[in-house]
XYZ file of C-alpha atoms in Angstrom:
378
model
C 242.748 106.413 78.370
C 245.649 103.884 77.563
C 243.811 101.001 78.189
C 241.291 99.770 75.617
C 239.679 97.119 74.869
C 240.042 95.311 71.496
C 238.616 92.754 69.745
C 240.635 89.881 67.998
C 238.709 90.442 65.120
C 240.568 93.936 65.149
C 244.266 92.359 66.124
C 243.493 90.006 62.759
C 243.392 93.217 60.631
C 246.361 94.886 62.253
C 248.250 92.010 61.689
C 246.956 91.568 57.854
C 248.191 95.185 57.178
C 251.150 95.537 59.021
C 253.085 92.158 58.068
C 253.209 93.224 54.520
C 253.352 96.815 55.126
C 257.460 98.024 55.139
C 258.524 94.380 54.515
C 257.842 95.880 50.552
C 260.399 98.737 50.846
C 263.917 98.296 51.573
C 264.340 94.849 52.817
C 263.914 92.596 49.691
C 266.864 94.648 48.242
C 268.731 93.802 51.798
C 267.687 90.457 51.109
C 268.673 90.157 47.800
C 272.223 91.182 48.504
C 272.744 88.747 50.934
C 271.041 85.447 49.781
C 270.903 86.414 46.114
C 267.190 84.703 44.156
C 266.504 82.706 47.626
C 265.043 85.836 49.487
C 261.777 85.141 49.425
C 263.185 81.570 50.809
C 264.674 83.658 54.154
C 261.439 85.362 54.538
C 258.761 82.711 54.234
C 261.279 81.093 57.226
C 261.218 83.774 59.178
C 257.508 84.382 58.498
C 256.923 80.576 59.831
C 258.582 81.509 62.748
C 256.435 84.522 63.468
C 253.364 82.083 63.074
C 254.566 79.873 65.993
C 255.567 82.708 68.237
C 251.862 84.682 67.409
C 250.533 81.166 68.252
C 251.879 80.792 71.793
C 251.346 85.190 72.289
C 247.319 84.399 71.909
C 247.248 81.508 74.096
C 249.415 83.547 76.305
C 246.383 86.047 76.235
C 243.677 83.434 76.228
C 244.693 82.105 79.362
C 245.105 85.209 81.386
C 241.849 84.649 83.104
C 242.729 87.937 85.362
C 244.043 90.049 82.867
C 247.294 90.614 84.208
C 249.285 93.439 82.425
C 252.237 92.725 80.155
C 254.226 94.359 83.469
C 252.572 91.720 85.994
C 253.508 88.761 84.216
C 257.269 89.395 84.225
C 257.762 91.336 87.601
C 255.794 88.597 89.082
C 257.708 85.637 87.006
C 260.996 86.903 85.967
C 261.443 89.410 88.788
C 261.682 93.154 88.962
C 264.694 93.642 87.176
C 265.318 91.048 84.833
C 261.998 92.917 83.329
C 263.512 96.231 83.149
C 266.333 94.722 81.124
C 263.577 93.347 79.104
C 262.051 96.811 78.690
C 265.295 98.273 77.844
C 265.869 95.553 74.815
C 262.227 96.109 73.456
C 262.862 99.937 73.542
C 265.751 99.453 71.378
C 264.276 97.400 69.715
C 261.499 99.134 68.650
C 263.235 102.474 68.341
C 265.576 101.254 65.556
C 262.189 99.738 63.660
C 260.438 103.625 64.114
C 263.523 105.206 62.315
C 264.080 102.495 59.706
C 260.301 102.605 59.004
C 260.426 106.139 58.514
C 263.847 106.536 56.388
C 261.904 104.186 53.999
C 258.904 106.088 53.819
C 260.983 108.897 53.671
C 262.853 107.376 50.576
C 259.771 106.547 49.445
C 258.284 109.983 48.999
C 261.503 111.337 47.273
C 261.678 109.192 44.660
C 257.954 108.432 43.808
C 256.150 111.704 44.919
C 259.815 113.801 44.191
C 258.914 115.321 47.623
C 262.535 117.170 49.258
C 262.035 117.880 52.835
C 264.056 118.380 55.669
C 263.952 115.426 57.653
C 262.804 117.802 60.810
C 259.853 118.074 58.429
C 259.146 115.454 57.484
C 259.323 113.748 61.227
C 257.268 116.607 62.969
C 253.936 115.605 61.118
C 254.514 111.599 61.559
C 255.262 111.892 65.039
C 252.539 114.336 65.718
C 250.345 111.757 63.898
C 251.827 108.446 66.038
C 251.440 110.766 69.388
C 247.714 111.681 68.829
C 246.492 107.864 67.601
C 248.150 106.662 71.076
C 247.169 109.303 73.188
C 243.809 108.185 72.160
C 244.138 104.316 73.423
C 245.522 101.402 71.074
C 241.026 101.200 70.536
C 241.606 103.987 68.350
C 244.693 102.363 66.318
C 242.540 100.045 65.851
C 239.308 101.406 64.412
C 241.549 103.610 62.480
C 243.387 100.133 60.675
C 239.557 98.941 60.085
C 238.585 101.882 58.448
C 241.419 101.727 56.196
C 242.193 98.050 55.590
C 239.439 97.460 52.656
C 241.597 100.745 50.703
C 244.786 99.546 51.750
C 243.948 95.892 50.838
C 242.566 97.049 47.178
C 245.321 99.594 46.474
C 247.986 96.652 46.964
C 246.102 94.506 44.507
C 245.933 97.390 42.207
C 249.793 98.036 42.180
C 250.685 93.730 42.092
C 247.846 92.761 39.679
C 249.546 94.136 36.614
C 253.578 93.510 36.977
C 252.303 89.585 38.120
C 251.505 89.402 35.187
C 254.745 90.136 33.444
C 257.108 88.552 35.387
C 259.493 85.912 34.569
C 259.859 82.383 36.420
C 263.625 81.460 34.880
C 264.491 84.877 37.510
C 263.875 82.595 40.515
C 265.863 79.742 39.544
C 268.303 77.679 40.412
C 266.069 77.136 43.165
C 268.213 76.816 45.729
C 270.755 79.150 44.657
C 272.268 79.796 47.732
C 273.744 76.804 50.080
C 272.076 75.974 53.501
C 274.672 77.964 56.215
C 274.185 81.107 53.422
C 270.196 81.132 53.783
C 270.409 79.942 57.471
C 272.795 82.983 58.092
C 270.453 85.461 55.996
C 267.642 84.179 58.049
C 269.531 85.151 61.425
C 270.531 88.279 59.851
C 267.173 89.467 59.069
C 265.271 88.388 62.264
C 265.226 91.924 63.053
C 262.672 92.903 60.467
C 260.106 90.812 61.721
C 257.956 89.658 64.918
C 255.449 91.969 64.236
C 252.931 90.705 66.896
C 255.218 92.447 69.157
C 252.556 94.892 70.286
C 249.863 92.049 71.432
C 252.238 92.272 74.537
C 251.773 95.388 75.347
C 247.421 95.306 74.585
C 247.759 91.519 76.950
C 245.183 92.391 79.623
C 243.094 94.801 77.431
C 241.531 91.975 74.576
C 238.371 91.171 74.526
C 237.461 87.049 74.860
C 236.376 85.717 71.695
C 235.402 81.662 70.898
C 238.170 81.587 67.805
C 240.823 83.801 68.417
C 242.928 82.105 66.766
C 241.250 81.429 63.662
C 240.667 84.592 63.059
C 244.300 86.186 63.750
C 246.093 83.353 62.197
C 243.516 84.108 59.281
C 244.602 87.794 59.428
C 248.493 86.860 59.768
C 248.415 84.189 56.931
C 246.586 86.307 54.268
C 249.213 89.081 55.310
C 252.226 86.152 55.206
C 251.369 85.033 51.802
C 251.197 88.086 50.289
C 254.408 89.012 51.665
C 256.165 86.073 50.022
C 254.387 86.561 46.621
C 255.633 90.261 46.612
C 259.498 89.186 47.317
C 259.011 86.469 44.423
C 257.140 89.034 42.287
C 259.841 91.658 42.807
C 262.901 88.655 42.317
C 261.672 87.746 39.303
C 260.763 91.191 37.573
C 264.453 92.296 38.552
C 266.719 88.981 38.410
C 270.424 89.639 39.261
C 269.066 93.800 39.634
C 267.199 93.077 42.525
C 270.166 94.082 45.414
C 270.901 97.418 43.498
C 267.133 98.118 43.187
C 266.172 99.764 46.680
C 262.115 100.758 47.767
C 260.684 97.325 46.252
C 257.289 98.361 45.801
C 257.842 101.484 43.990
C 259.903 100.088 41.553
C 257.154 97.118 41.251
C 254.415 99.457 41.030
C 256.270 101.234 38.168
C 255.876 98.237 35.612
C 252.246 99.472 35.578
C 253.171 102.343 33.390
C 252.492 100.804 30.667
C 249.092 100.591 30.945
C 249.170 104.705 30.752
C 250.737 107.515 28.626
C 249.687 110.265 30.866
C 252.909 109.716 33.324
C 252.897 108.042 36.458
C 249.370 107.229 37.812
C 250.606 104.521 40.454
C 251.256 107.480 43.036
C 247.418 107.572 44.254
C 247.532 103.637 45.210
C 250.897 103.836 46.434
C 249.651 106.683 49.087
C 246.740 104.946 50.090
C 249.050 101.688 50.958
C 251.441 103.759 52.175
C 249.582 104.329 55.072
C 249.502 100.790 56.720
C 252.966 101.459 57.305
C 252.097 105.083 59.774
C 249.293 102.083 61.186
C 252.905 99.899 61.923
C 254.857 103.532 63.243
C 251.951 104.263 65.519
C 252.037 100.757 66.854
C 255.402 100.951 67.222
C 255.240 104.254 68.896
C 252.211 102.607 71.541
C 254.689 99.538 72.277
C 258.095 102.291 72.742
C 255.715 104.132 75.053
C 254.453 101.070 76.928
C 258.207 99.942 77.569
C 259.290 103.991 78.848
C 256.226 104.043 81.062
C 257.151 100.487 82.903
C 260.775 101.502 82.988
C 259.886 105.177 84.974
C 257.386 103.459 86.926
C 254.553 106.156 85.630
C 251.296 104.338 86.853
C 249.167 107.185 85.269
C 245.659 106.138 83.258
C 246.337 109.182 81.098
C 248.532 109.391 78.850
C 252.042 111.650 79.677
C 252.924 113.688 76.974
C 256.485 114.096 78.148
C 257.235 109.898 78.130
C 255.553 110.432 74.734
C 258.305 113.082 73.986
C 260.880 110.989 74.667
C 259.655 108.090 72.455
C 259.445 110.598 69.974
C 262.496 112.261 69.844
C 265.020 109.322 69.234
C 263.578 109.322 65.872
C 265.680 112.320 65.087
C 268.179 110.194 65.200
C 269.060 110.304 61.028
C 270.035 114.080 61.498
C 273.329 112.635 62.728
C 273.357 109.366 61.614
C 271.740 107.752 58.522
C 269.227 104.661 59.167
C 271.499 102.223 57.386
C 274.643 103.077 59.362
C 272.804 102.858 62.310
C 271.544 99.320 61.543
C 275.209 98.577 60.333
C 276.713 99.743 63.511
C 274.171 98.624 66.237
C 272.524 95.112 64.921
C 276.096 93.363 64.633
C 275.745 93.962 68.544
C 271.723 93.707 69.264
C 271.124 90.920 67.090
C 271.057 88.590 69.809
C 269.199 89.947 72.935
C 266.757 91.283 69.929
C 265.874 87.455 68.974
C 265.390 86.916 73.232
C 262.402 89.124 73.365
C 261.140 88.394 69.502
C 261.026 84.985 69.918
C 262.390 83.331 72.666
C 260.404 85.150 75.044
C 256.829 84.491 73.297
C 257.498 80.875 73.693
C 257.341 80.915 77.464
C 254.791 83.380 77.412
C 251.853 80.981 78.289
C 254.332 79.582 80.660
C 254.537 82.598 82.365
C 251.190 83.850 82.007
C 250.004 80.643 84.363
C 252.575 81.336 87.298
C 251.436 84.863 87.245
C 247.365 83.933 87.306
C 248.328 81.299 89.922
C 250.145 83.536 92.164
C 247.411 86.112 91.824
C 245.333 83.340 92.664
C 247.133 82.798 96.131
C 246.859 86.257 96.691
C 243.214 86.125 96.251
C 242.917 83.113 98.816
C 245.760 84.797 101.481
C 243.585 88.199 101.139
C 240.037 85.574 101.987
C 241.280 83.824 104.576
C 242.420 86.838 106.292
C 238.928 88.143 105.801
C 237.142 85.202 107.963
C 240.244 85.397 110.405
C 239.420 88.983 111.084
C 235.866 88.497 110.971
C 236.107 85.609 113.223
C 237.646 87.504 115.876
């Protein structure tokens, strides 16, 4: 089934895994390139940002007293095809952050594990993986990211703990380097990366009421916020003026720990236990792509289609033709803009919309009464 329930408790996890997990690969070299020493100025921005929008997504959800789907809200606010254009942007969207995910990962596992694959073979066991884990319900995504969180969580420590200890402060300054219109342009550049909570809109009428929702998730987001930052400035100042020719962040941080050994490189086993909150953020990912293709065909099916599934799938074959970075070079110069709509212009008016929705259902729900005692007068 497609629809689960979840807990917050389980969304605050998610959200502490996935907000680190593929910000440490190939975007605080991007970064780096474009605002120089003040990267981890652009993401702790953008990262405030995210807070706000997550904010107004959970009162969104705590206010949905009727559980009205994701779909309901904006064919009954917006209008039937104004949210088909929004579908369309989020499937972009989110197709361009499944094949930049997995490039990195991919990158990843050639230069740390000096695995060579085919990328045909490397993409048949992820998306076979991502397929499975939704098929099963986002409940199971879930579970799955508790089971693994206390690993992931300690492997990360493991791989920081050591290189935070040799880094150098004098890396990070002049602090600001960069001049306001250079950081506020790197910040617009970059918005692409983020709004991870993107998937709470697609899970909107399947959470679970809690009494703190947001104490936990923002506790979940805020851990996984702060340890993004202190990886960017961990990373800036181990590398200095390096840092936009050094690509895959966290393998080249986790490589200062060789030190500690003479027996070659014994960071791999941590880095493949961490490695997998970022299939946790592909499979999400995946769940939200598939959410957007079944509103946009209409399928109104409990179970899940394994052809829409297909199609999600399948774009991510994309780097056969065209590399991930050319892709983002090409396409984001165009995309940038109705991207930043649905990451965060859209969660603002969320709870906004979520009322007009509940209220009209309410209407419905009076209409569909007082029909009753008509009918049952006569």
């Amino acid at each position: 089934m497609m629809q689960n329930k979840v807990k917050w408790s389980q969304i605050a996890l998610i959200l502490l895994l996935i907000v680190p997990g593929g910000k440490y690969l190939s975007l605080p070299a991007a970064l780096a390139q474009q605002v120089g020493k003040d990267s981890w100025i652009v993401i702790a921005v953008l990262l405030l940002l995210d807070a706000i929008c997550l904010a107004m997504t959970i009162k969104a959800a705590v206010i949905n007293k009727h559980n009205l789907s994701f779909n309901s809200v904006l064919t009954n606010t917006v209008g039937a095809v104004p949210s088909k254009v929004i579908y369309v942007i989020f499937f972009v969207l989110l197709q361009m952050r499944i094949i930049t995910l997995m490039a990195s990962v991919y990158k990843l596992f050639a230069a740390t594990f000096t695995i060579r694959s085919s990328w045909v073979g490397f993409w048949l066991p992820i998306s076979a993986f991502c397929l499975l884990v939704v098929a099963k319900g986002f409940k199971t995504i879930a579970r799955l990211n508790q089971l693994l969180s206390v690993l992931v969580m300690f492997s990360l420590v493991s791989i920081l703990i050591y290189p935070a200890t040799q880094l150098d402060v004098r890396n990070l300054l002049p602090l600001p380097q960069s001049d306001f219109a250079t950081i506020l342009q790197g910040t617009f550049n970059s918005t692409f990366w983020f709004a991870d909570y993107m998937f709470l809109f697609f899970v909107l009428d399947s959470i679970c009421p809690s009494r703190h929702p947001y104490v936990s998730v923002m506790s979940g987001f805020g851990v996984g916020a702060v340890l993004t930052v202190l990886m960017n400035v961990l990373f800036i100042a181990l590398y200095g003026p390096l840092a936009p020719y050094t690509d895959l962040a966290m393998s080249k941080v986790s490589q200062f720990a060789l030190a500690l050994n003479t027996n070659g490189r014994l960071d791999w086993l941590s880095l493949s236990v961490w490695t997998t909150s970022v299939f946790i953020k592909l499979a999400l990912f995946t769940f939200s792509a598939y959410k957007c293709l079944q509103f946009l065909i209409g399928n109104k099916q409990l179970k899940f289609n394994y052809w829409i599934g297909a199609i999600v799938v399948v774009f991510s074959l994309t780097p056969l033709f065209l590399s991930s970075d050319k892709l983002l070079k090409y396409m984001l110069p165009y995309t940038v803009y109705p991207f930043c709509v649905v990451q965060y212009v859209l969660p603002l008016f969320l709870p906004l919309l979520v009322k007009i929705a509940n209220n009209k259902h309410d209407k419905r729900i009076v209409e569909k009464l007082n029909l009753s005692e008509v009918a049952a007068n006569e």
